[in-house]
CSV table of C-alpha atoms in Angstrom, one decimal:
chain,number,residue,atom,x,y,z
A,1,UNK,CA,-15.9,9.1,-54.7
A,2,UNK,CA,-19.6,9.8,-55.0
A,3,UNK,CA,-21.3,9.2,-58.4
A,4,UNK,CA,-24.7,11.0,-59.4
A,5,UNK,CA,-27.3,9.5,-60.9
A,6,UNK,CA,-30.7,10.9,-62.2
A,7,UNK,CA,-33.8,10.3,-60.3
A,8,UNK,CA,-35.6,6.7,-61.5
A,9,UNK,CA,-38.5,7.5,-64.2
A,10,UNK,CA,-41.9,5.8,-64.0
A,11,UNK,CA,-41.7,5.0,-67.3
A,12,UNK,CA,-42.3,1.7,-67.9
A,13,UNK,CA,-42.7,0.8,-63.9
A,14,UNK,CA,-46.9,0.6,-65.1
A,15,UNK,CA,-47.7,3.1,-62.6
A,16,UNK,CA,-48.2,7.1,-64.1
A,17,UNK,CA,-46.7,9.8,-62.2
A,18,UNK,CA,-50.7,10.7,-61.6
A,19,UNK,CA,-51.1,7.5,-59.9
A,20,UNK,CA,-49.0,8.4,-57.1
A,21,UNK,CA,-50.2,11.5,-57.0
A,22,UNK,CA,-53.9,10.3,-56.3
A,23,UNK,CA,-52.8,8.0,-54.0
A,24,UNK,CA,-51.1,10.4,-52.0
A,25,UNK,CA,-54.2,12.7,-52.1
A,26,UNK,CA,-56.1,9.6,-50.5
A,27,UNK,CA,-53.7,9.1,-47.7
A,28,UNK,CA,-52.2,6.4,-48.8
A,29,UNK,CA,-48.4,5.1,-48.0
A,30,UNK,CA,-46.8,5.9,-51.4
A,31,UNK,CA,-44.5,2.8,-52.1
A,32,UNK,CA,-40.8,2.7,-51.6
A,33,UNK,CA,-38.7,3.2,-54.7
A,34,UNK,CA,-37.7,0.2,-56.6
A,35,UNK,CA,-34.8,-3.2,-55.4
A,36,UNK,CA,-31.4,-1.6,-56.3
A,37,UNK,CA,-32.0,2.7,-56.1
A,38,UNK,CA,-29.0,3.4,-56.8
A,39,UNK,CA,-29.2,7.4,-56.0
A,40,UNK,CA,-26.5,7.6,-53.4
A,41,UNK,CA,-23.7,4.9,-53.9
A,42,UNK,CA,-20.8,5.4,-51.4
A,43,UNK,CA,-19.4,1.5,-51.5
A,44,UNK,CA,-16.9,0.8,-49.0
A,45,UNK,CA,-14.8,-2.9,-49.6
A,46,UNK,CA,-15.2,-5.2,-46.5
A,47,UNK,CA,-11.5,-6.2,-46.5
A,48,UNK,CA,-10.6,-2.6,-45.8
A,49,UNK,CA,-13.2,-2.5,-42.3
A,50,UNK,CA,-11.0,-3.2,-39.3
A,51,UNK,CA,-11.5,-5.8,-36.3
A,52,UNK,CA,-10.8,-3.6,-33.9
A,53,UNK,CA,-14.4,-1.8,-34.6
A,54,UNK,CA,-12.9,1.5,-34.6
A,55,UNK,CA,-13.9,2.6,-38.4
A,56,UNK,CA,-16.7,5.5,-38.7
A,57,UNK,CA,-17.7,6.6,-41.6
A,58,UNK,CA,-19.9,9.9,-42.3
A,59,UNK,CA,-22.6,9.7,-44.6
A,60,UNK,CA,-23.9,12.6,-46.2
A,61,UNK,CA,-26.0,13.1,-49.1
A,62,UNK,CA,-25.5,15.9,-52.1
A,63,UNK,CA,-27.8,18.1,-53.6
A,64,UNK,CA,-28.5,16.3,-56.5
A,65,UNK,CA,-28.8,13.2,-54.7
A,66,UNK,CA,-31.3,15.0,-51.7
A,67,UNK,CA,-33.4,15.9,-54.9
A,68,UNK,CA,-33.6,12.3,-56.2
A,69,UNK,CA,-34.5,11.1,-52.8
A,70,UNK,CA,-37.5,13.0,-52.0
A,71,UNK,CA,-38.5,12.1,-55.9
A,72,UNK,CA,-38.4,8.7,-55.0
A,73,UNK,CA,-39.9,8.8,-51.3
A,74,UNK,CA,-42.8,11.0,-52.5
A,75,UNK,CA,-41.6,14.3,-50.4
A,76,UNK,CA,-41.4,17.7,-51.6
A,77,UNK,CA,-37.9,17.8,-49.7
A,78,UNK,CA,-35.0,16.6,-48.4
A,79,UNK,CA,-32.7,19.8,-46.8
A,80,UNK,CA,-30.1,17.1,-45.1
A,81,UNK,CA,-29.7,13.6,-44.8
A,82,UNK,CA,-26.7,12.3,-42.9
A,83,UNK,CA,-25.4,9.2,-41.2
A,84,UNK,CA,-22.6,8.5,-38.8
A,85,UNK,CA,-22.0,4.8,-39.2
A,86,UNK,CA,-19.9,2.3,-36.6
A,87,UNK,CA,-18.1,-0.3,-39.0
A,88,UNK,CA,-16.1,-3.5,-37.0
A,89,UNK,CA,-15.2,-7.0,-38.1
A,90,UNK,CA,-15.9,-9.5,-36.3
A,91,UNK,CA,-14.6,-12.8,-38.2
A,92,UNK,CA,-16.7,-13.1,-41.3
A,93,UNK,CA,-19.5,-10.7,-39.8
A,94,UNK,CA,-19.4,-7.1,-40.3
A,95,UNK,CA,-21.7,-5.0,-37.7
A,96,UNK,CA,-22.8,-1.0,-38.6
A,97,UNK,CA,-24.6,0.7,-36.3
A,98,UNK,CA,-25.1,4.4,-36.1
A,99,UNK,CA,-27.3,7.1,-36.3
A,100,UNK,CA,-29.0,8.9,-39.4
A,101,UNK,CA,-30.6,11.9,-39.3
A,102,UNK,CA,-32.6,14.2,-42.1
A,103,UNK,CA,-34.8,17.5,-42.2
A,104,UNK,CA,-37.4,17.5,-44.6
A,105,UNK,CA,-40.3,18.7,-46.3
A,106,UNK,CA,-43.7,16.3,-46.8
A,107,UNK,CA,-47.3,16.8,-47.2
A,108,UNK,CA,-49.6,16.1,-44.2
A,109,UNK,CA,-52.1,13.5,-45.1
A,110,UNK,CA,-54.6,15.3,-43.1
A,111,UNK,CA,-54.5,19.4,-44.3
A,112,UNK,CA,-52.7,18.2,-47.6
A,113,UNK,CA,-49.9,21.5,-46.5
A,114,UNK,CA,-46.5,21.0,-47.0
A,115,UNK,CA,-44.4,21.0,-43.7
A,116,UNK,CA,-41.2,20.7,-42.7
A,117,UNK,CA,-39.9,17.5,-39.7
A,118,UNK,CA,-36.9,15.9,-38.4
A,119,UNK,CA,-36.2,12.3,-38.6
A,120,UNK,CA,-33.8,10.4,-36.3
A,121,UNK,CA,-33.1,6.9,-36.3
A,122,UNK,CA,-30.8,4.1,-35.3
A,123,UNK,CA,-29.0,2.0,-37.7
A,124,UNK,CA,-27.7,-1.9,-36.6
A,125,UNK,CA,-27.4,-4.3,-39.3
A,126,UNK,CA,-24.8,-7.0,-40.2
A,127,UNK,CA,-23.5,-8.3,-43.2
A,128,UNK,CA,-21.4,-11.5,-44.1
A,129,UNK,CA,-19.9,-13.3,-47.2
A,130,UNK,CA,-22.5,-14.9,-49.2
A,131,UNK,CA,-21.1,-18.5,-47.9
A,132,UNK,CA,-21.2,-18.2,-44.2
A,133,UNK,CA,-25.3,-16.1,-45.2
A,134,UNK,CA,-26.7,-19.2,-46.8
A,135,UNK,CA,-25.1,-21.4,-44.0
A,136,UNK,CA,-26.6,-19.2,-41.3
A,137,UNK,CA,-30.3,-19.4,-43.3
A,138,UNK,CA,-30.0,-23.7,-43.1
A,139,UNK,CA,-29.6,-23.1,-39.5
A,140,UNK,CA,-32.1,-21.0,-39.2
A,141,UNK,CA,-34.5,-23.2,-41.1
A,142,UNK,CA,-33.3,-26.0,-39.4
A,143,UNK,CA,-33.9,-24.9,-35.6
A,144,UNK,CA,-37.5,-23.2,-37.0
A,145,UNK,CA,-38.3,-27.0,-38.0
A,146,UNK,CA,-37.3,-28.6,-34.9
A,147,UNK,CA,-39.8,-26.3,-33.3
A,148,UNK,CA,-37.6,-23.7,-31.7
A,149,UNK,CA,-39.4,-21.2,-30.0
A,150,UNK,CA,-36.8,-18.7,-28.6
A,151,UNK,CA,-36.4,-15.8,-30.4
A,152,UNK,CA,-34.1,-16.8,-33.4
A,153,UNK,CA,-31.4,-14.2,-34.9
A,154,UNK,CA,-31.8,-12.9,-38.8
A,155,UNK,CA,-28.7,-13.9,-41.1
A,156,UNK,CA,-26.9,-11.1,-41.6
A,157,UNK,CA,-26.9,-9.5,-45.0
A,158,UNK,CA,-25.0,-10.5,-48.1
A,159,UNK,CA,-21.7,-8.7,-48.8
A,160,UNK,CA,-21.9,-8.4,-52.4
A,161,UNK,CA,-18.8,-7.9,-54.6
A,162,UNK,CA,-16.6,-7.9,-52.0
A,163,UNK,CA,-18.3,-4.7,-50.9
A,164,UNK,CA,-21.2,-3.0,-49.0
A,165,UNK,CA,-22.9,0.4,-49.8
A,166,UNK,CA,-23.4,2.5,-47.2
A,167,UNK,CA,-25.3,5.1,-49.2
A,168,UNK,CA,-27.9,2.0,-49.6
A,169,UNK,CA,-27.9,1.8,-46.3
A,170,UNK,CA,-28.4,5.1,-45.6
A,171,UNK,CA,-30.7,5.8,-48.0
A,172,UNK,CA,-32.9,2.3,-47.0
A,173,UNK,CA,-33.2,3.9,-43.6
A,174,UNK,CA,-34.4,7.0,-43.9
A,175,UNK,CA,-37.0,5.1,-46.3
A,176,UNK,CA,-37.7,3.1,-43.4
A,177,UNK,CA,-38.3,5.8,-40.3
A,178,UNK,CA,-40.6,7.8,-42.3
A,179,UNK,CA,-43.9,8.2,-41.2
A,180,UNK,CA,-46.5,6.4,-43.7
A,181,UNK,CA,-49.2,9.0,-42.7
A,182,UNK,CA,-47.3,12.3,-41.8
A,183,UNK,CA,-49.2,14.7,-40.1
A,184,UNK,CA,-48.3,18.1,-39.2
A,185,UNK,CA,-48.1,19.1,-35.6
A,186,UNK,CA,-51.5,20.2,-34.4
A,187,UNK,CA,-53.6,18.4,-37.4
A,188,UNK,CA,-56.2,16.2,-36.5
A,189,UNK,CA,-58.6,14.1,-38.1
């Protein structure tokens, strides 16, 4: 069941609502919302993710929670934002992959007009009880010390509570494909 939450406030974050605002005038990359936006929870326990990888889960967010979103990322809009996510066990180690996709509305940092774009992105993370994370972060440290110079694999992420949140994830990577310095097609600077 999803729960709604109002959008974060600035207050007390000691940055003004104007701040933002000037800095998106500027061009600048407006921050990403705070650790822990909690705008779209849809927690799902790992014990109930199967080993035989065949779990998908549809992400999609409401209204109310579109309208949080754009708040937080700085856009006028968010018109859709979905996320067809891959769940399998494998041991300890859960792996999502999938897609997300979103239409929405931002400002182009070069004619300052709103317009509208599609974002597309691929999702592959992995998560793992805190235990078997920390272990995989000594080896990690350990082989960077010997001198290791192949490419070494992240740790997966923590499963926290027994759970992971795929609205967090959802939301996380729509934070991360977009564009920094959007520019409507044809605008130049």
């Amino acid at each position: 069941m999803a729960h709604k939450s109002s959008p974060p406030s600035d207050k007390g974050k000691g940055r003004k609502a104007k701040d933002s605002e000037n800095d998106l005038s500027r061009g600048r990359a407006a921050l990403p919302p705070p650790a822990g936006l909690d705008v779209m929870p849809r927690p799902i326990l790992a014990d109930d993710i199967r080993e035989d990888g065949k779990s998908v889960v549809e992400v999609e967010a409401s209204e109310a929670e579109r309208v949080a979103l754009a708040e937080a990322y700085h856009l006028v809009g968010i018109s859709s934002l979905k996320a067809r996510l891959k769940l399998a066990k494998r041991g300890p180690v859960i792996r999502i992959t999938g897609a997300l996709k979103a239409h929405l509305t931002q400002i182009c940092v070069v004619t300052m007009e709103p317009f509208e774009s599609d974002v597309e992105d691929q999702i592959e993370l992995e998560f793992a009880p805190p235990a078997y994370v920390t272990e995989a972060w000594e080896r990690l440290a350990q082989l960077e010390a010997s001198g290791a110079t192949e490419d070494l694999p992240e740790p997966p992420d923590q499963i926290v509570d027994g759970k992971i949140d795929l609205g967090a994830i959802t939301s996380e990577a729509l934070a991360l494909a977009l564009d920094p310095y959007p520019k409507k097609p044809g605008a130049e600077f």
